[in-house]
Amino acid sequence: MNLTHLRRGWQFAGECLLPVAVAVPLVADLFCAPDSDALDLAAVIVGSLALVDWRRAPLVPLLVTTACMLVHALHAPAGLSAALPVLVSVFAAARAGHQLLAALAGVVFLGAGPAMSPAAVSSHPGHEFVETTGLLLGWFIAAGLVGVVIRLRQTCLRKAEQDSVDTERAREEGARWRADHERLRIARELHHSLTHNISVIKVQAGVAVHLARKRGEEVPAALLAIQEASGDAMRELGATQHVLHDPR
């Protein structure tokens, strides 16, 4: 239980630190950009803080970060760091199984983001512009692929764990069946051997008692004890057989 709480604590701390780690370089770029204002700062902060929920609700950060970073990229000259929140949200969405929406967000951002903004086109003419766009495209493809690979790995791990549980359950059921089978075998052996022998003793003792009484002789106490003990043994054996056939 302590290890579970510790793991959850580290996970929560990581979720809280991720928006801060993403927001720091973006805010630093804003202070270096002369045309940035409060709108850019708000877009950067909101887009970064949306990443807090990237595990539980990955589509919310995908929508919020894409919208906020597009506003920032189209409002003021933005560097490649503006794509960082969107990259994280694309990775989270692909990891959660929303590959189509992640690809759509990447296309929208690349179509109108920092590489395609008028400021970027004018400041990166020719091959530099192509290299910048290709670099961003490669980042988005890599983020989506990593998310998909992690999702497939988690699916395989869950399947392996379920298979292990099923195998253990089948092993336990097999062991229970073998125990029941052995119990029934013992019950049959008791029925075929002990029941027969004790019944013979009981019948013989009963015949001896009957003959003694018929002749008017006193029945020996030992013979009566044998007759009574054989009857008790038959009853106890019947109870034992019942337990062996039905252990509940």
mmCIF file of C-alpha atoms in Angstrom:
data_model
loop_
_atom_site.group_PDB
_atom_site.id
_atom_site.type_symbol
_atom_site.label_atom_id
_atom_site.label_comp_id
_atom_site.label_asym_id
_atom_site.label_seq_id
_atom_site.Cartn_x
_atom_site.Cartn_y
_atom_site.Cartn_z
ATOM 1 C CA MET A 1 0.000 0.000 0.000
ATOM 2 C CA ASN A 2 2.847 2.399 0.821
ATOM 3 C CA LEU A 3 4.500 1.694 -2.530
ATOM 4 C CA THR A 4 1.219 2.422 -4.302
ATOM 5 C CA HIS A 5 0.855 5.744 -2.499
ATOM 6 C CA LEU A 6 4.464 6.607 -3.264
ATOM 7 C CA ARG A 7 4.022 5.804 -6.942
ATOM 8 C CA ARG A 8 0.858 7.899 -7.096
ATOM 9 C CA GLY A 9 2.647 10.746 -5.340
ATOM 10 C CA TRP A 10 5.493 10.710 -7.862
ATOM 11 C CA GLN A 11 2.990 10.565 -10.714
ATOM 12 C CA PHE A 12 1.064 13.549 -9.350
ATOM 13 C CA ALA A 13 4.289 15.496 -8.853
ATOM 14 C CA GLY A 14 5.310 14.747 -12.430
ATOM 15 C CA GLU A 15 1.942 15.908 -13.740
ATOM 16 C CA CYS A 16 2.313 19.173 -11.836
ATOM 17 C CA LEU A 17 5.916 19.772 -12.919
ATOM 18 C CA LEU A 18 5.265 19.102 -16.604
ATOM 19 C CA PRO A 19 3.278 22.330 -17.224
ATOM 20 C CA VAL A 20 5.960 24.313 -15.400
ATOM 21 C CA ALA A 21 8.742 22.726 -17.457
ATOM 22 C CA VAL A 22 6.845 23.520 -20.659
ATOM 23 C CA ALA A 23 5.896 27.054 -19.660
ATOM 24 C CA VAL A 24 9.386 28.190 -18.607
ATOM 25 C CA PRO A 25 11.004 28.248 -22.088
ATOM 26 C CA LEU A 26 7.856 29.730 -23.620
ATOM 27 C CA VAL A 27 7.732 32.584 -21.117
ATOM 28 C CA ALA A 28 11.452 33.168 -21.620
ATOM 29 C CA ASP A 29 10.856 33.468 -25.385
ATOM 30 C CA LEU A 30 8.073 35.977 -24.725
ATOM 31 C CA PHE A 31 10.382 38.266 -22.792
ATOM 32 C CA CYS A 32 12.842 38.148 -25.694
ATOM 33 C CA ALA A 33 10.165 38.898 -28.314
ATOM 34 C CA PRO A 34 9.463 42.637 -28.694
ATOM 35 C CA ASP A 35 5.975 42.186 -30.178
ATOM 36 C CA SER A 36 4.547 39.931 -27.452
ATOM 37 C CA ASP A 37 1.949 41.234 -25.016
ATOM 38 C CA ALA A 38 -0.475 40.037 -22.342
ATOM 39 C CA LEU A 39 -2.467 37.992 -24.870
ATOM 40 C CA ASP A 40 0.587 35.917 -25.719
ATOM 41 C CA LEU A 41 1.432 35.459 -22.046
ATOM 42 C CA ALA A 42 -2.117 34.310 -21.279
ATOM 43 C CA ALA A 43 -2.113 31.892 -24.232
ATOM 44 C CA VAL A 44 1.224 30.409 -23.166
ATOM 45 C CA ILE A 45 0.191 29.996 -19.515
ATOM 46 C CA VAL A 46 -3.246 28.520 -20.276
ATOM 47 C CA GLY A 47 -1.826 26.213 -22.933
ATOM 48 C CA SER A 48 0.851 24.972 -20.541
ATOM 49 C CA LEU A 49 -1.460 24.533 -17.545
ATOM 50 C CA ALA A 50 -3.853 22.444 -19.658
ATOM 51 C CA LEU A 51 -1.200 19.714 -19.715
ATOM 52 C CA VAL A 52 -1.924 18.908 -16.059
ATOM 53 C CA ASP A 53 -4.770 16.658 -17.228
ATOM 54 C CA TRP A 54 -2.892 14.921 -20.036
ATOM 55 C CA ARG A 55 -3.258 11.441 -18.465
ATOM 56 C CA ARG A 56 -6.890 11.502 -17.321
ATOM 57 C CA ALA A 57 -8.466 13.550 -20.145
ATOM 58 C CA PRO A 58 -5.967 13.818 -23.035
ATOM 59 C CA LEU A 59 -8.448 15.383 -25.470
ATOM 60 C CA VAL A 60 -8.894 18.462 -23.280
ATOM 61 C CA PRO A 61 -5.178 19.418 -23.370
ATOM 62 C CA LEU A 62 -5.115 18.603 -27.097
ATOM 63 C CA LEU A 63 -7.877 21.107 -27.824
ATOM 64 C CA VAL A 64 -6.715 23.784 -25.376
ATOM 65 C CA THR A 65 -2.998 23.701 -26.216
ATOM 66 C CA THR A 66 -3.615 23.675 -29.977
ATOM 67 C CA ALA A 67 -5.975 26.669 -29.757
ATOM 68 C CA CYS A 68 -3.807 28.654 -27.333
ATOM 69 C CA MET A 69 -0.546 28.084 -29.184
ATOM 70 C CA LEU A 70 -2.164 28.943 -32.521
ATOM 71 C CA VAL A 71 -3.333 32.239 -31.009
ATOM 72 C CA HIS A 72 0.185 32.894 -29.760
ATOM 73 C CA ALA A 73 1.859 31.906 -33.057
ATOM 74 C CA LEU A 74 -0.476 33.996 -35.202
ATOM 75 C CA HIS A 75 -0.482 37.019 -32.906
ATOM 76 C CA ALA A 76 3.262 37.406 -32.468
ATOM 77 C CA PRO A 77 6.435 35.883 -33.921
ATOM 78 C CA ALA A 78 6.895 32.553 -32.126
ATOM 79 C CA GLY A 79 9.827 30.220 -32.103
ATOM 80 C CA LEU A 80 9.789 26.485 -32.415
ATOM 81 C CA SER A 81 9.271 26.213 -28.675
ATOM 82 C CA ALA A 82 5.641 27.228 -29.259
ATOM 83 C CA ALA A 83 5.064 23.726 -30.607
ATOM 84 C CA LEU A 84 6.164 22.077 -27.327
ATOM 85 C CA PRO A 85 2.754 22.069 -25.549
ATOM 86 C CA VAL A 86 1.050 20.791 -28.696
ATOM 87 C CA LEU A 87 3.674 18.062 -29.085
ATOM 88 C CA VAL A 88 3.012 16.853 -25.538
ATOM 89 C CA SER A 89 -0.756 16.871 -26.063
ATOM 90 C CA VAL A 90 -0.384 15.031 -29.404
ATOM 91 C CA PHE A 91 1.703 12.386 -27.653
ATOM 92 C CA ALA A 92 -0.897 12.068 -24.854
ATOM 93 C CA ALA A 93 -3.805 11.771 -27.307
ATOM 94 C CA ALA A 94 -2.006 9.134 -29.412
ATOM 95 C CA ARG A 95 -1.090 7.229 -26.243
ATOM 96 C CA ALA A 96 -4.776 7.211 -25.234
ATOM 97 C CA GLY A 97 -5.834 5.823 -28.613
ATOM 98 C CA HIS A 98 -7.002 9.060 -30.275
ATOM 99 C CA GLN A 99 -4.566 8.875 -33.173
ATOM 100 C CA LEU A 100 -6.887 10.553 -35.684
ATOM 101 C CA LEU A 101 -7.556 13.568 -33.463
ATOM 102 C CA ALA A 102 -3.861 13.833 -32.623
ATOM 103 C CA ALA A 103 -2.962 13.826 -36.317
ATOM 104 C CA LEU A 104 -5.670 16.423 -37.023
ATOM 105 C CA ALA A 105 -4.353 18.722 -34.289
ATOM 106 C CA GLY A 106 -0.832 18.375 -35.658
ATOM 107 C CA VAL A 107 -1.976 19.210 -39.192
ATOM 108 C CA VAL A 108 -3.943 22.238 -37.992
ATOM 109 C CA PHE A 109 -1.068 23.527 -35.932
ATOM 110 C CA LEU A 110 1.486 22.971 -38.681
ATOM 111 C CA GLY A 111 -0.849 24.574 -41.214
ATOM 112 C CA ALA A 112 -1.168 27.805 -39.273
ATOM 113 C CA GLY A 113 1.465 27.574 -36.553
ATOM 114 C CA PRO A 114 4.896 29.119 -36.070
ATOM 115 C CA ALA A 115 6.407 27.647 -39.239
ATOM 116 C CA MET A 116 3.582 28.939 -41.434
ATOM 117 C CA SER A 117 2.986 32.306 -39.807
ATOM 118 C CA PRO A 118 3.803 35.428 -41.898
ATOM 119 C CA ALA A 119 6.645 36.325 -39.556
ATOM 120 C CA ALA A 120 8.214 32.909 -39.938
ATOM 121 C CA VAL A 121 7.865 32.923 -43.715
ATOM 122 C CA SER A 122 9.511 36.339 -44.020
ATOM 123 C CA SER A 123 12.337 35.573 -41.586
ATOM 124 C CA HIS A 124 13.120 32.085 -42.951
ATOM 125 C CA PRO A 125 13.117 32.281 -46.726
ATOM 126 C CA GLY A 126 13.832 29.388 -49.054
ATOM 127 C CA HIS A 127 15.449 26.256 -47.724
ATOM 128 C CA GLU A 128 15.480 27.518 -44.108
ATOM 129 C CA PHE A 129 11.690 27.688 -44.135
ATOM 130 C CA VAL A 130 11.496 24.158 -45.563
ATOM 131 C CA GLU A 131 13.936 22.883 -42.943
ATOM 132 C CA THR A 132 11.925 24.495 -40.116
ATOM 133 C CA THR A 133 8.670 23.020 -41.389
ATOM 134 C CA GLY A 134 10.250 19.607 -41.900
ATOM 135 C CA LEU A 135 11.726 19.705 -38.398
ATOM 136 C CA LEU A 136 8.338 20.445 -36.854
ATOM 137 C CA LEU A 137 6.698 17.758 -38.968
ATOM 138 C CA GLY A 138 9.294 15.224 -37.830
ATOM 139 C CA TRP A 139 8.710 16.164 -34.198
ATOM 140 C CA PHE A 140 4.959 15.696 -34.504
ATOM 141 C CA ILE A 141 5.316 12.371 -36.289
ATOM 142 C CA ALA A 142 7.784 11.174 -33.654
ATOM 143 C CA ALA A 143 5.479 12.268 -30.796
ATOM 144 C CA GLY A 144 2.534 10.430 -32.328
ATOM 145 C CA LEU A 145 4.545 7.275 -33.009
ATOM 146 C CA VAL A 146 5.972 7.189 -29.484
ATOM 147 C CA GLY A 147 2.450 7.533 -28.090
ATOM 148 C CA VAL A 148 1.185 4.675 -30.267
ATOM 149 C CA VAL A 149 4.141 2.444 -29.341
ATOM 150 C CA ILE A 150 3.596 3.056 -25.619
ATOM 151 C CA ARG A 151 -0.109 2.306 -26.008
ATOM 152 C CA LEU A 152 0.630 -0.988 -27.788
ATOM 153 C CA ARG A 153 3.176 -1.917 -25.133
ATOM 154 C CA GLN A 154 0.690 -1.222 -22.336
ATOM 155 C CA THR A 155 -1.940 -3.288 -24.156
ATOM 156 C CA CYS A 156 0.500 -6.182 -24.458
ATOM 157 C CA LEU A 157 1.414 -5.901 -20.768
ATOM 158 C CA ARG A 158 -2.239 -5.891 -19.722
ATOM 159 C CA LYS A 159 -2.907 -8.922 -21.921
ATOM 160 C CA ALA A 160 0.099 -10.714 -20.445
ATOM 161 C CA GLU A 161 -1.121 -9.946 -16.918
ATOM 162 C CA GLN A 162 -4.628 -11.171 -17.769
ATOM 163 C CA ASP A 163 -3.200 -14.337 -19.309
ATOM 164 C CA SER A 164 -1.174 -14.887 -16.142
ATOM 165 C CA VAL A 165 -4.283 -14.442 -13.998
ATOM 166 C CA ASP A 166 -6.254 -16.835 -16.226
ATOM 167 C CA THR A 167 -3.453 -19.391 -16.086
ATOM 168 C CA GLU A 168 -3.269 -19.181 -12.298
ATOM 169 C CA ARG A 169 -7.042 -19.513 -12.051
ATOM 170 C CA ALA A 170 -6.983 -22.545 -14.351
ATOM 171 C CA ARG A 171 -4.185 -24.049 -12.248
ATOM 172 C CA GLU A 172 -6.178 -23.527 -9.052
ATOM 173 C CA GLU A 173 -9.291 -25.033 -10.626
ATOM 174 C CA GLY A 174 -7.247 -28.009 -11.809
ATOM 175 C CA ALA A 175 -5.802 -28.504 -8.327
ATOM 176 C CA ARG A 176 -9.306 -28.250 -6.839
ATOM 177 C CA TRP A 177 -10.616 -30.812 -9.344
ATOM 178 C CA ARG A 178 -7.779 -33.210 -8.553
ATOM 179 C CA ALA A 179 -8.458 -32.831 -4.829
ATOM 180 C CA ASP A 180 -12.158 -33.519 -5.359
ATOM 181 C CA HIS A 181 -11.319 -36.527 -7.515
ATOM 182 C CA GLU A 182 -8.963 -37.892 -4.860
ATOM 183 C CA ARG A 183 -11.599 -37.295 -2.195
ATOM 184 C CA LEU A 184 -14.163 -39.254 -4.189
ATOM 185 C CA ARG A 185 -11.665 -42.062 -4.776
ATOM 186 C CA ILE A 186 -11.029 -42.340 -1.047
ATOM 187 C CA ALA A 187 -14.765 -42.356 -0.421
ATOM 188 C CA ARG A 188 -15.276 -45.209 -2.892
ATOM 189 C CA GLU A 189 -12.447 -47.217 -1.336
ATOM 190 C CA LEU A 190 -13.911 -46.706 2.117
ATOM 191 C CA HIS A 191 -17.282 -47.810 0.843
ATOM 192 C CA HIS A 192 -15.930 -50.916 -0.845
ATOM 193 C CA SER A 193 -13.640 -52.060 1.958
ATOM 194 C CA LEU A 194 -14.505 -50.693 5.398
ATOM 195 C CA THR A 195 -18.253 -50.705 4.893
ATOM 196 C CA HIS A 196 -18.222 -54.308 3.753
ATOM 197 C CA ASN A 197 -15.992 -55.507 6.599
ATOM 198 C CA ILE A 198 -17.865 -53.636 9.319
ATOM 199 C CA SER A 199 -21.231 -54.760 7.956
ATOM 200 C CA VAL A 200 -20.034 -58.393 8.061
ATOM 201 C CA ILE A 201 -18.958 -57.958 11.684
ATOM 202 C CA LYS A 202 -22.285 -56.338 12.559
ATOM 203 C CA VAL A 203 -24.299 -59.116 10.874
ATOM 204 C CA GLN A 204 -22.278 -61.875 12.525
ATOM 205 C CA ALA A 205 -22.601 -60.255 15.923
ATOM 206 C CA GLY A 206 -26.335 -59.870 15.406
ATOM 207 C CA VAL A 207 -26.709 -63.533 14.422
ATOM 208 C CA ALA A 208 -24.730 -64.631 17.469
ATOM 209 C CA VAL A 209 -26.897 -62.512 19.770
ATOM 210 C CA HIS A 210 -30.069 -63.858 18.153
ATOM 211 C CA LEU A 211 -28.980 -67.501 18.506
ATOM 212 C CA ALA A 212 -27.949 -66.998 22.103
ATOM 213 C CA ARG A 213 -31.298 -65.480 23.005
ATOM 214 C CA LYS A 214 -33.132 -68.186 21.043
ATOM 215 C CA ARG A 215 -31.409 -70.882 23.087
ATOM 216 C CA GLY A 216 -32.192 -68.988 26.274
ATOM 217 C CA GLU A 217 -28.569 -68.370 27.022
ATOM 218 C CA GLU A 218 -27.172 -65.189 28.482
ATOM 219 C CA VAL A 219 -25.685 -62.987 25.759
ATOM 220 C CA PRO A 220 -22.019 -62.222 26.489
ATOM 221 C CA ALA A 221 -21.323 -58.569 27.201
ATOM 222 C CA ALA A 222 -18.434 -58.612 24.744
ATOM 223 C CA LEU A 223 -20.758 -59.736 21.971
ATOM 224 C CA LEU A 224 -23.208 -56.960 22.723
ATOM 225 C CA ALA A 225 -20.324 -54.470 22.783
ATOM 226 C CA ILE A 226 -19.186 -55.718 19.364
ATOM 227 C CA GLN A 227 -22.701 -55.361 17.977
ATOM 228 C CA GLU A 228 -23.054 -51.829 19.355
ATOM 229 C CA ALA A 229 -19.557 -50.765 18.269
ATOM 230 C CA SER A 230 -20.098 -52.059 14.731
ATOM 231 C CA GLY A 231 -23.335 -50.084 14.497
ATOM 232 C CA ASP A 232 -21.578 -46.918 15.717
ATOM 233 C CA ALA A 233 -18.768 -47.522 13.217
ATOM 234 C CA MET A 234 -21.279 -47.840 10.362
ATOM 235 C CA ARG A 235 -22.889 -44.534 11.331
ATOM 236 C CA GLU A 236 -19.521 -42.762 11.636
ATOM 237 C CA LEU A 237 -18.422 -44.175 8.315
ATOM 238 C CA GLY A 238 -21.582 -42.882 6.677
ATOM 239 C CA ALA A 239 -20.903 -39.404 8.087
ATOM 240 C CA THR A 240 -17.305 -39.579 6.851
ATOM 241 C CA GLN A 241 -18.460 -40.552 3.385
ATOM 242 C CA HIS A 242 -20.856 -37.593 3.364
ATOM 243 C CA VAL A 243 -18.004 -35.208 4.204
ATOM 244 C CA LEU A 244 -15.783 -36.701 1.529
ATOM 245 C CA HIS A 245 -18.474 -36.357 -1.151
ATOM 246 C CA ASP A 246 -19.456 -32.847 -0.077
ATOM 247 C CA PRO A 247 -16.589 -30.973 1.719
ATOM 248 C CA ARG A 248 -18.805 -27.941 2.350
#
